Coordinates of C-alpha atoms in Angstrom, one line a residue:
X11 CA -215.2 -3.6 -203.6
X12 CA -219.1 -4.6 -204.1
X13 CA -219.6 -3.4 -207.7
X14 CA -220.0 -6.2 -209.7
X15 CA -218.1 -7.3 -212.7
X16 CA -217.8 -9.3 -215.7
X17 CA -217.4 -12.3 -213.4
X18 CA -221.3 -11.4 -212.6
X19 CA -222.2 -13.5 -215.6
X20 CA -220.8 -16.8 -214.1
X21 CA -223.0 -19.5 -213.1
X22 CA -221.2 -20.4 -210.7
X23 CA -220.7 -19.3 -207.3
X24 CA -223.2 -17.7 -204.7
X25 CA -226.2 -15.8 -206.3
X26 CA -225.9 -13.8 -202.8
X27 CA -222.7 -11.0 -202.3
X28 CA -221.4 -11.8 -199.1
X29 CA -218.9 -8.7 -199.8
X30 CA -218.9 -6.2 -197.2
X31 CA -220.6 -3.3 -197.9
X32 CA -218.6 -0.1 -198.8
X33 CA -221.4 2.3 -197.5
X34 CA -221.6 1.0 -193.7
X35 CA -219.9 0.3 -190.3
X36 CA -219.9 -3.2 -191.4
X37 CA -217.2 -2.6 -193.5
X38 CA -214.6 -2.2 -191.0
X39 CA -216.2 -3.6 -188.1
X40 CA -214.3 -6.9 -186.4
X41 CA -217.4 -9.3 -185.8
X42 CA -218.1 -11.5 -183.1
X43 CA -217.4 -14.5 -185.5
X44 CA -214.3 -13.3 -185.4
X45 CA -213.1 -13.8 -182.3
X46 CA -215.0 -16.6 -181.7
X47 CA -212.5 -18.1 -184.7
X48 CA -209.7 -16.5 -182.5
X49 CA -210.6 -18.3 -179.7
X50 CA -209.4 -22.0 -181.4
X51 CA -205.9 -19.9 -181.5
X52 CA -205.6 -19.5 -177.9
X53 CA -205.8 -23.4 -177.3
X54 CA -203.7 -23.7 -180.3
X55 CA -200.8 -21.6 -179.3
X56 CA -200.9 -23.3 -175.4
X57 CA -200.3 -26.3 -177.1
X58 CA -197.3 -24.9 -179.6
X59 CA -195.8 -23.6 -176.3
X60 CA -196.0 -27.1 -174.8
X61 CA -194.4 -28.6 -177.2
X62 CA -191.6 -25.9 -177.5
X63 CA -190.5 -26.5 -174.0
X64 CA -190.5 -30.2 -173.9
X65 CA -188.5 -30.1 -177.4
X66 CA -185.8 -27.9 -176.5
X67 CA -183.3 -29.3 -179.2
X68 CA -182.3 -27.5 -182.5
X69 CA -185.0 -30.5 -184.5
X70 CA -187.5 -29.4 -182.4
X71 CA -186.7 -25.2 -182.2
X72 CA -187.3 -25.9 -186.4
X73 CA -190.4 -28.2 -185.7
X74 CA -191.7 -25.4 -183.6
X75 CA -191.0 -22.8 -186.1
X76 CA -192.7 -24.6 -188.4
X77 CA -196.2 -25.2 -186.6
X78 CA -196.3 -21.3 -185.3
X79 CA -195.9 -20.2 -188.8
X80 CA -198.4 -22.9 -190.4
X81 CA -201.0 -22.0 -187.7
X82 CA -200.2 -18.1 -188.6
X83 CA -201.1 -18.7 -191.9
X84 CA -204.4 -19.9 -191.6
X85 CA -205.1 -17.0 -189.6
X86 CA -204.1 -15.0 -191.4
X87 CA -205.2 -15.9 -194.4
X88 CA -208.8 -16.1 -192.6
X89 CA -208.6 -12.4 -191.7
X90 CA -208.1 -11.7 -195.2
X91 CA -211.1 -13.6 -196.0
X92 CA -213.1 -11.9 -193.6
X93 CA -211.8 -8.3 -194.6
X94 CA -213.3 -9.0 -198.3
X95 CA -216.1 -11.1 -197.0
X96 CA -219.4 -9.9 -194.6
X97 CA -219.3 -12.2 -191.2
X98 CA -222.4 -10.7 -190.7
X99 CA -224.1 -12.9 -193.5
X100 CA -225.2 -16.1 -192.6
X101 CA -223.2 -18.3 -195.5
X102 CA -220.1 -16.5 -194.2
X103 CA -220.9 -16.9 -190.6
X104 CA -221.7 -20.7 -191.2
X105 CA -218.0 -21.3 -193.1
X106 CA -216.0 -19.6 -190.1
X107 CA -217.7 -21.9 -187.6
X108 CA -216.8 -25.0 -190.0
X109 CA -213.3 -23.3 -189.9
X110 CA -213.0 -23.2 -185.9
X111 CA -214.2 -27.1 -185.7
X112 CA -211.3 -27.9 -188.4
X113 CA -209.1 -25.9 -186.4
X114 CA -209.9 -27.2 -183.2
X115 CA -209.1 -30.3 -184.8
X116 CA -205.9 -29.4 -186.1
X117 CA -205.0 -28.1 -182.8
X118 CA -205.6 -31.1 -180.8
X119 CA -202.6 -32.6 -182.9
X120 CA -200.4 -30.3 -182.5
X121 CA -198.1 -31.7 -179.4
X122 CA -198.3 -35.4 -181.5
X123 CA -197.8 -33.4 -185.2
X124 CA -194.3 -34.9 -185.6
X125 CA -195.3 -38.3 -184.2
X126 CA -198.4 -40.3 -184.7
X127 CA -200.7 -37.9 -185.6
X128 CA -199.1 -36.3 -188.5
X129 CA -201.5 -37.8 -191.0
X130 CA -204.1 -36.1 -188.4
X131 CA -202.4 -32.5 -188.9
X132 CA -202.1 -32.6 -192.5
X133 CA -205.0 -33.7 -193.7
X134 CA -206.6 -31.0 -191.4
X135 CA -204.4 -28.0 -192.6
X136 CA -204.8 -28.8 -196.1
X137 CA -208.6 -29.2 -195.8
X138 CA -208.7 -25.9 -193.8
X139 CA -206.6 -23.9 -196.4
X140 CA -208.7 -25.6 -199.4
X141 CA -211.9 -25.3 -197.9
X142 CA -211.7 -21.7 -197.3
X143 CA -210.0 -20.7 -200.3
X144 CA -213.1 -22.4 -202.5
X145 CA -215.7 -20.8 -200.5
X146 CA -214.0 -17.3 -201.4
X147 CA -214.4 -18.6 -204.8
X148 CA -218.1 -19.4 -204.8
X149 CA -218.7 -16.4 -202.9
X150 CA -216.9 -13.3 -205.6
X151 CA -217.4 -15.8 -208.2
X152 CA -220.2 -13.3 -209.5
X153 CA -219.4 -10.3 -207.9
X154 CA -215.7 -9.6 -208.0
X155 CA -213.7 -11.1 -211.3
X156 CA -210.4 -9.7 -209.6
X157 CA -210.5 -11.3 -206.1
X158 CA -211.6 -14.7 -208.0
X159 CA -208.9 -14.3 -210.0
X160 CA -206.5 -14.0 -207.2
X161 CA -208.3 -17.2 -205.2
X162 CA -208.1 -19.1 -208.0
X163 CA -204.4 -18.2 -208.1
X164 CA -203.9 -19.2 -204.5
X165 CA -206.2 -22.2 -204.7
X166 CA -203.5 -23.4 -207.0
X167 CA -200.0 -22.8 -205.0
X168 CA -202.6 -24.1 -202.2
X169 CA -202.8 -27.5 -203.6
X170 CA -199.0 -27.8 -204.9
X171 CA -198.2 -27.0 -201.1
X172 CA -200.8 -29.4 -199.9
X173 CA -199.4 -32.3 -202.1
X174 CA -196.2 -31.7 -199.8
X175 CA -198.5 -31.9 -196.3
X176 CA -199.9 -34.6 -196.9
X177 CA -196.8 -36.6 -197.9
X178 CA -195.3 -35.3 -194.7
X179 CA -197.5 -37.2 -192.9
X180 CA -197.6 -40.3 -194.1
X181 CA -193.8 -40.3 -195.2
X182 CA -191.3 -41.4 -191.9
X183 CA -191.0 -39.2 -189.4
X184 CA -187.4 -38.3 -190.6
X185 CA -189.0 -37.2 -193.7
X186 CA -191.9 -34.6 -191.9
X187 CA -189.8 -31.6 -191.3
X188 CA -188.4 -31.7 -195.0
X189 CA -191.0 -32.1 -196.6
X190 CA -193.4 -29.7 -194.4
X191 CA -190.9 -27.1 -194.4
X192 CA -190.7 -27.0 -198.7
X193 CA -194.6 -26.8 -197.9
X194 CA -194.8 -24.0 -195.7
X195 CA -191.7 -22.0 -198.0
X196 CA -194.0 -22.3 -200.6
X197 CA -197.2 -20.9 -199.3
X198 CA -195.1 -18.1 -198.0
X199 CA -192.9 -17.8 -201.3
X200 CA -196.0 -17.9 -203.6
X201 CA -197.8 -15.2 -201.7
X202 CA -194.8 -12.5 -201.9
X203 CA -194.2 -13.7 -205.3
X204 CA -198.0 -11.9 -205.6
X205 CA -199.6 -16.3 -206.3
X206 CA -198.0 -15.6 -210.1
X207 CA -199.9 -18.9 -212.1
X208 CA -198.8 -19.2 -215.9
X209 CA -202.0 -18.0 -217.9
X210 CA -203.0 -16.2 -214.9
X211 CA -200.6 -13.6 -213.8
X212 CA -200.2 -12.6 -210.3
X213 CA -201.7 -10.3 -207.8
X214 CA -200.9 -7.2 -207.4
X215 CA -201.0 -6.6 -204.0
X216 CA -201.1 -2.4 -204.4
X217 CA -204.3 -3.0 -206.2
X218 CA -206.4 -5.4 -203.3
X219 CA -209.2 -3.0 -202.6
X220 CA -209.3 -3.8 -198.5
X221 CA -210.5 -2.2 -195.0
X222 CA -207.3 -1.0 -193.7
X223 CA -208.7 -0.5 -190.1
X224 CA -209.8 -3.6 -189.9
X225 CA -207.0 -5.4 -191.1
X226 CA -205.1 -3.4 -188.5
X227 CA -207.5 -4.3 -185.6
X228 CA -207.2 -7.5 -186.4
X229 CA -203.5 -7.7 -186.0
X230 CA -203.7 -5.7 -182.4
X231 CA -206.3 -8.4 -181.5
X232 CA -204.3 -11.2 -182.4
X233 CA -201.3 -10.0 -180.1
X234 CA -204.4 -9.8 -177.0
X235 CA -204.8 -13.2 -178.0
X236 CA -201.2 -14.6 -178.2
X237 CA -200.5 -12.5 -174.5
X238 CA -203.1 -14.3 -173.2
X239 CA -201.9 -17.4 -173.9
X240 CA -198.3 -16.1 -172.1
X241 CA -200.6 -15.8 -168.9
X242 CA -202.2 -19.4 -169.4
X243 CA -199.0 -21.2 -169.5
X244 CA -197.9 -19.0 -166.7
X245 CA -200.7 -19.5 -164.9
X246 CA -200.5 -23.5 -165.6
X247 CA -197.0 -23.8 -165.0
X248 CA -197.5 -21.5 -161.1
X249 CA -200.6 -23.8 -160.1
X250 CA -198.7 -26.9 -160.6
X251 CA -196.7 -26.1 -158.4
X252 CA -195.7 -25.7 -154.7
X253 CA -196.5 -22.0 -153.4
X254 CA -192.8 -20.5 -152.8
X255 CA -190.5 -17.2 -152.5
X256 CA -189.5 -18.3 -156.5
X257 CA -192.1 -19.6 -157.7
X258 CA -194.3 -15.9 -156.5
X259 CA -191.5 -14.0 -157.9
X260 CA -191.3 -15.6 -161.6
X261 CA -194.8 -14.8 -161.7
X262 CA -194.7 -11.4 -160.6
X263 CA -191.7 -11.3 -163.5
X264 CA -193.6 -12.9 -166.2
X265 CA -196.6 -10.8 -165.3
X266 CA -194.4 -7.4 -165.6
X267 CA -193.0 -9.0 -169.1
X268 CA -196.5 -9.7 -170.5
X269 CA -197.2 -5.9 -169.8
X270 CA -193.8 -4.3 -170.9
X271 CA -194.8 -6.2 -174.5
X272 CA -198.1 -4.9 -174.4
X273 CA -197.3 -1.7 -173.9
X274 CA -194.9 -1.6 -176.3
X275 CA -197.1 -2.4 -179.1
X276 CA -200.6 -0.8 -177.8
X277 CA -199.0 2.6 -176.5
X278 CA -197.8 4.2 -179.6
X279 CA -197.1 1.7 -182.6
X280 CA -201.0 0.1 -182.8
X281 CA -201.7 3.5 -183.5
X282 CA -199.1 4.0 -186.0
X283 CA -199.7 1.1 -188.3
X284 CA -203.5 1.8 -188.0
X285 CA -203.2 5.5 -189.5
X286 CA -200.4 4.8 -191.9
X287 CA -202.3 2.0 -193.4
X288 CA -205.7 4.0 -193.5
X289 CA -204.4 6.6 -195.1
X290 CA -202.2 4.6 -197.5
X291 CA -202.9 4.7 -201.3
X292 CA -201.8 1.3 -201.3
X293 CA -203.0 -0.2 -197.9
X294 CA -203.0 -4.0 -199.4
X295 CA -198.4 -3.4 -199.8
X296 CA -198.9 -2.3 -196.0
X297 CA -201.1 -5.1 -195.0
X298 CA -199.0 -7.4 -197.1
X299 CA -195.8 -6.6 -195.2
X300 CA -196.9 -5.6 -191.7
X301 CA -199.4 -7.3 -190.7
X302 CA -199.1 -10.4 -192.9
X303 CA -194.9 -11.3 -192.7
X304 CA -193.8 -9.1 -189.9
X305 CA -196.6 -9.9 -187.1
X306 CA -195.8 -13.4 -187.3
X307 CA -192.3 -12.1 -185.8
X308 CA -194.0 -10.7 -183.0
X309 CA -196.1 -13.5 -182.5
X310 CA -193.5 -16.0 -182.5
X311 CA -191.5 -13.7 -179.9
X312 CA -194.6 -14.1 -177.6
X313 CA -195.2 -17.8 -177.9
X314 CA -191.1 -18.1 -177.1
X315 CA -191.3 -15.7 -174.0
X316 CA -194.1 -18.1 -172.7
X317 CA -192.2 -21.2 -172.9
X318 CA -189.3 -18.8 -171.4
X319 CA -192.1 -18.2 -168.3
X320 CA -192.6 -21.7 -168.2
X321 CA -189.3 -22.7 -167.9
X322 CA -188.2 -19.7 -165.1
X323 CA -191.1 -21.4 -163.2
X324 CA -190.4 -24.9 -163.7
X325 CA -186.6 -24.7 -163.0
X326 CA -185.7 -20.7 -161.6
X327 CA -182.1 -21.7 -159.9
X328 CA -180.9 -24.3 -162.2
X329 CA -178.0 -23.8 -164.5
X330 CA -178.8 -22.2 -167.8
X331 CA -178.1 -24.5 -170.7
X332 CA -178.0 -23.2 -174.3
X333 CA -181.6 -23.7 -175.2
X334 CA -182.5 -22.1 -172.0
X335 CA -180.7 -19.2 -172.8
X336 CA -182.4 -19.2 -176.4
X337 CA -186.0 -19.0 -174.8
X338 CA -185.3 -16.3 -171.7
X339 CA -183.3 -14.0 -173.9
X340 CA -184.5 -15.0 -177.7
X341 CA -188.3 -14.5 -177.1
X342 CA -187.7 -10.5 -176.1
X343 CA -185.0 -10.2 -178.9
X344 CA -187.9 -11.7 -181.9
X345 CA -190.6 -9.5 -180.2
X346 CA -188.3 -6.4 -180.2
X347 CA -187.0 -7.3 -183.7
X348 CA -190.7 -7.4 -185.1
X349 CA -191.7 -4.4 -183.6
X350 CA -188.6 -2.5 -185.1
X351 CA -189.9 -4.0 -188.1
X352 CA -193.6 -3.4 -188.1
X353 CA -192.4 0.5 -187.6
X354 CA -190.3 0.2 -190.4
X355 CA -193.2 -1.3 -192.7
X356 CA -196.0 1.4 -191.7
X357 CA -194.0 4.9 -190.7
X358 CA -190.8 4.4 -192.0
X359 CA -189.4 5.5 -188.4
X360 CA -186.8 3.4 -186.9
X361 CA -187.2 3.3 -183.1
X362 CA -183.8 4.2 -181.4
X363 CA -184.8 2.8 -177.6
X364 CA -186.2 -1.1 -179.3
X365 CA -182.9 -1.0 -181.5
X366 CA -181.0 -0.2 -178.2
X367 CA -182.8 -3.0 -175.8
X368 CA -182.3 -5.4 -179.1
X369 CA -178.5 -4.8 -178.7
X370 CA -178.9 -4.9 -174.7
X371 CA -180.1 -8.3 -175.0
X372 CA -177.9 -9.6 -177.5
X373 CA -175.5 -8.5 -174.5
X374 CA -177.2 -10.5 -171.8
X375 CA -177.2 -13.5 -173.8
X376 CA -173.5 -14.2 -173.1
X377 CA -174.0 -13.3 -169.5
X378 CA -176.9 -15.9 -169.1
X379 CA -174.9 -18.6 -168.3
X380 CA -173.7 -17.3 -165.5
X381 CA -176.9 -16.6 -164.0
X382 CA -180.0 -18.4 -162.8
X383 CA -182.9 -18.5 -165.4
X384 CA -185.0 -16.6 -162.6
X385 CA -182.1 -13.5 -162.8
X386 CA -181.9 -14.0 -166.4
X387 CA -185.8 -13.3 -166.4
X388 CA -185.7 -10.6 -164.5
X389 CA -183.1 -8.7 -166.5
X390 CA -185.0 -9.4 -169.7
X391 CA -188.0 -7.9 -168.0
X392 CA -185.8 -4.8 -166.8
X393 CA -184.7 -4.4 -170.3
X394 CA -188.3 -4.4 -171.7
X395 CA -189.7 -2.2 -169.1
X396 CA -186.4 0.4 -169.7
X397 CA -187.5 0.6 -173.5
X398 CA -191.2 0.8 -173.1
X399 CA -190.6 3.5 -170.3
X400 CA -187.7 5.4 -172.7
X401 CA -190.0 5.4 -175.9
X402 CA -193.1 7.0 -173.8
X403 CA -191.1 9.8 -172.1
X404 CA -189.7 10.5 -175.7
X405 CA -193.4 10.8 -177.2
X406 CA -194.7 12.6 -174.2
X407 CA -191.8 15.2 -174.7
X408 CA -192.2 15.3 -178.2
X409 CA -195.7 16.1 -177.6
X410 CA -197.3 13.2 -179.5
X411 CA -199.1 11.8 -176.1
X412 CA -203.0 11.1 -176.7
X413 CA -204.9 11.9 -178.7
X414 CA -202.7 12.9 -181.1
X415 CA -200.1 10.3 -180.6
X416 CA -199.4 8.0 -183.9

């Protein structure tokens, strides 16, 4: 990853390598800078949940879809920065706090994104996707003529993408989901097309010399974050309220949810991904797939169970409308879905009790119209809890329980 290459030669770009160092902790280690940029996420997916549940509406279920994913990008693509990159160094720490104030920024504009401060949000994300990808430039300019070349590459479907943003938001409003969706399709396209540029190839994913445990701890840091953001709407959405029998019981429910998904990402498959992609000859594929396309299905299945909280509080004996039934039943079905997936991705092992509670909720869907949002909350819960519970007496019998689980 350090050694340096013909790119060495350049004149331009950093005189210091900012790489991490092969022959250290630091080259695995998640830095404080790290979560410190991590914490800009938590404000930024309250706000994405806000805006979900007061846009329940197919327009704004797409809207919504399409901030969650743009703002999982630049994480994303941050943590890949930072796998290649020291935090440790001072240039590097310097860009990731430049990175939070952009995002903080960019955040702010979320719940007006589609309305008046559109401009605000584009010029942002472009300017947070740009400015990051040319500091990686200037800092493997000299040191690393591969991961240059792949920057450059990406600096490039970047900028196409960006031309799209930006005329998103100053376009009419009728013309920002369009137009930011052909954006966001083609930062997502580019990148599993491996950034291909005429004259410059593509990237070659199975080549990407990367620190597979840290990519992997990132990911399992990220859901932390995302779950607490579940217990901030929650917590909002309970306070603003007056104390009573439903509102104390929706919060015991969403609570009991909240740890059902944690435990059924943290008690077995963490583990899983992190080994399979250590020990993988070709950990950038894995990091590609898992933690790069199929975490942002878990994600989104959090962020939709929170507006699902919200909602259970806000309204939990009220008739259950279509979108209603969407958020209490389709945030458990994405999570589930991404989990099956992410065990796919890193093990190859297709979990029978997540593929069973998938098809057990598909099943309560119909039945949620028939039920208050509070009972349709519960049995979502009841359904989680059943598969966490069914998956950890199956390991514990198969005699993969600690330390040797995974």
């Amino acid at each position: 990853m350090t050694f340096p290459t013909q790119a060495s030669r350049s004149t331009f770009g950093i005189r210091q390598n900012l790489l991490r160092p092969d022959d250290s902790e630091r080259a695995h280690n998640v830095t404080y800078i790290e979560l410190f940029f991590d914490l800009i996420f938590i404000f930024a997916l309250t706000q994405l949940s806000r805006y979900l549940f007061d846009n329940q509406s197919l327009t704004g279920a797409l809207e919504s879809t399409v901030l969650v994913l743009a703002f999982w990008w630049i994480w994303i693509y941050t943590t890949w920065a930072t796998n290649w990159l020291d935090p440790v160094r001072l240039p590097v720490r310097g860009a990731i706090i430049v990175l939070s104030l952009i995002g903080l920024v960019l955040s702010t504009s979320i719940y007006e994104s589609f309305g008046d401060r559109g401009v605000v949000f584009a010029i942002t994300y472009v300017s947070l996707q740009l400015g990051r990808t040319v500091f990686m430039l200037a800092a493997v300019a000299r040191h690393d003529r591969d991961l240059f070349r792949t920057h450059l590459r990406i600096l490039v479907w970047l900028s196409v993408a960006g031309i799209f943003w930006i005329l998103g938001g100053f376009l009419a409003i009728e013309w920002r989901l369009p137009f930011w969706a052909l954006a966001l399709a083609i930062e997502y396209l580019s990148a599993g097309f491996g950034f291909r540029v005429p004259g410059l190839g593509r990237a070659a994913a199975d080549d990407w010399d990367i620190s597979g445990p840290h990519i992997a701890e990132r990911g399992a840091l990220f859901v932390i974050v995302a779950l607490g953001e579940s217990f901030l709407v929650t917590g909002f959405a309970f306070v603003e309220q007056d104390i009573s029998v439903e509102g104390v019981l929706g919060l015991l429910v969403a609570f009991v949810a909240a740890v059902a998904m944690w435990w059924l990402y943290f008690d077995h498959g963490e583990r899983v991904g992190s080994k399979a992609i250590a020990s993988s000859s070709t950990p950038g594929r894995i990091a590609r797939l898992a933690y790069t396309y199929v975490h942002a299905i878990i994600i989104a299945g959090i962020v939709l169970s929170s507006v699902a909280d919200k909602e259970m509080l806000k309204h939990p004996d009220t008739r259950v409308h279509l979108a209603t039934a969407v958020t209490l039943v389709g945030g458990p079905v994405l999570y589930l879905v991404g989990v099956v997936l992410f065990r796919w991705v890193v093990a190859r092992a297709l979990p029978i009790p997540h593929v069973a509670g998938g098809g057990v909720l598909l099943v309560l869907f119909g039945l949620a119209f028939l039920l208050p949002p509070l009972a349709v909350a519960a049995l979502t819960t009841t359904v989680l809890i059943g598969v966490a519970g069914w998956e950890t007496i199956r390991r514990v019998r198969s005699g993969t329980d600690e330390p040797d689980a995974g």
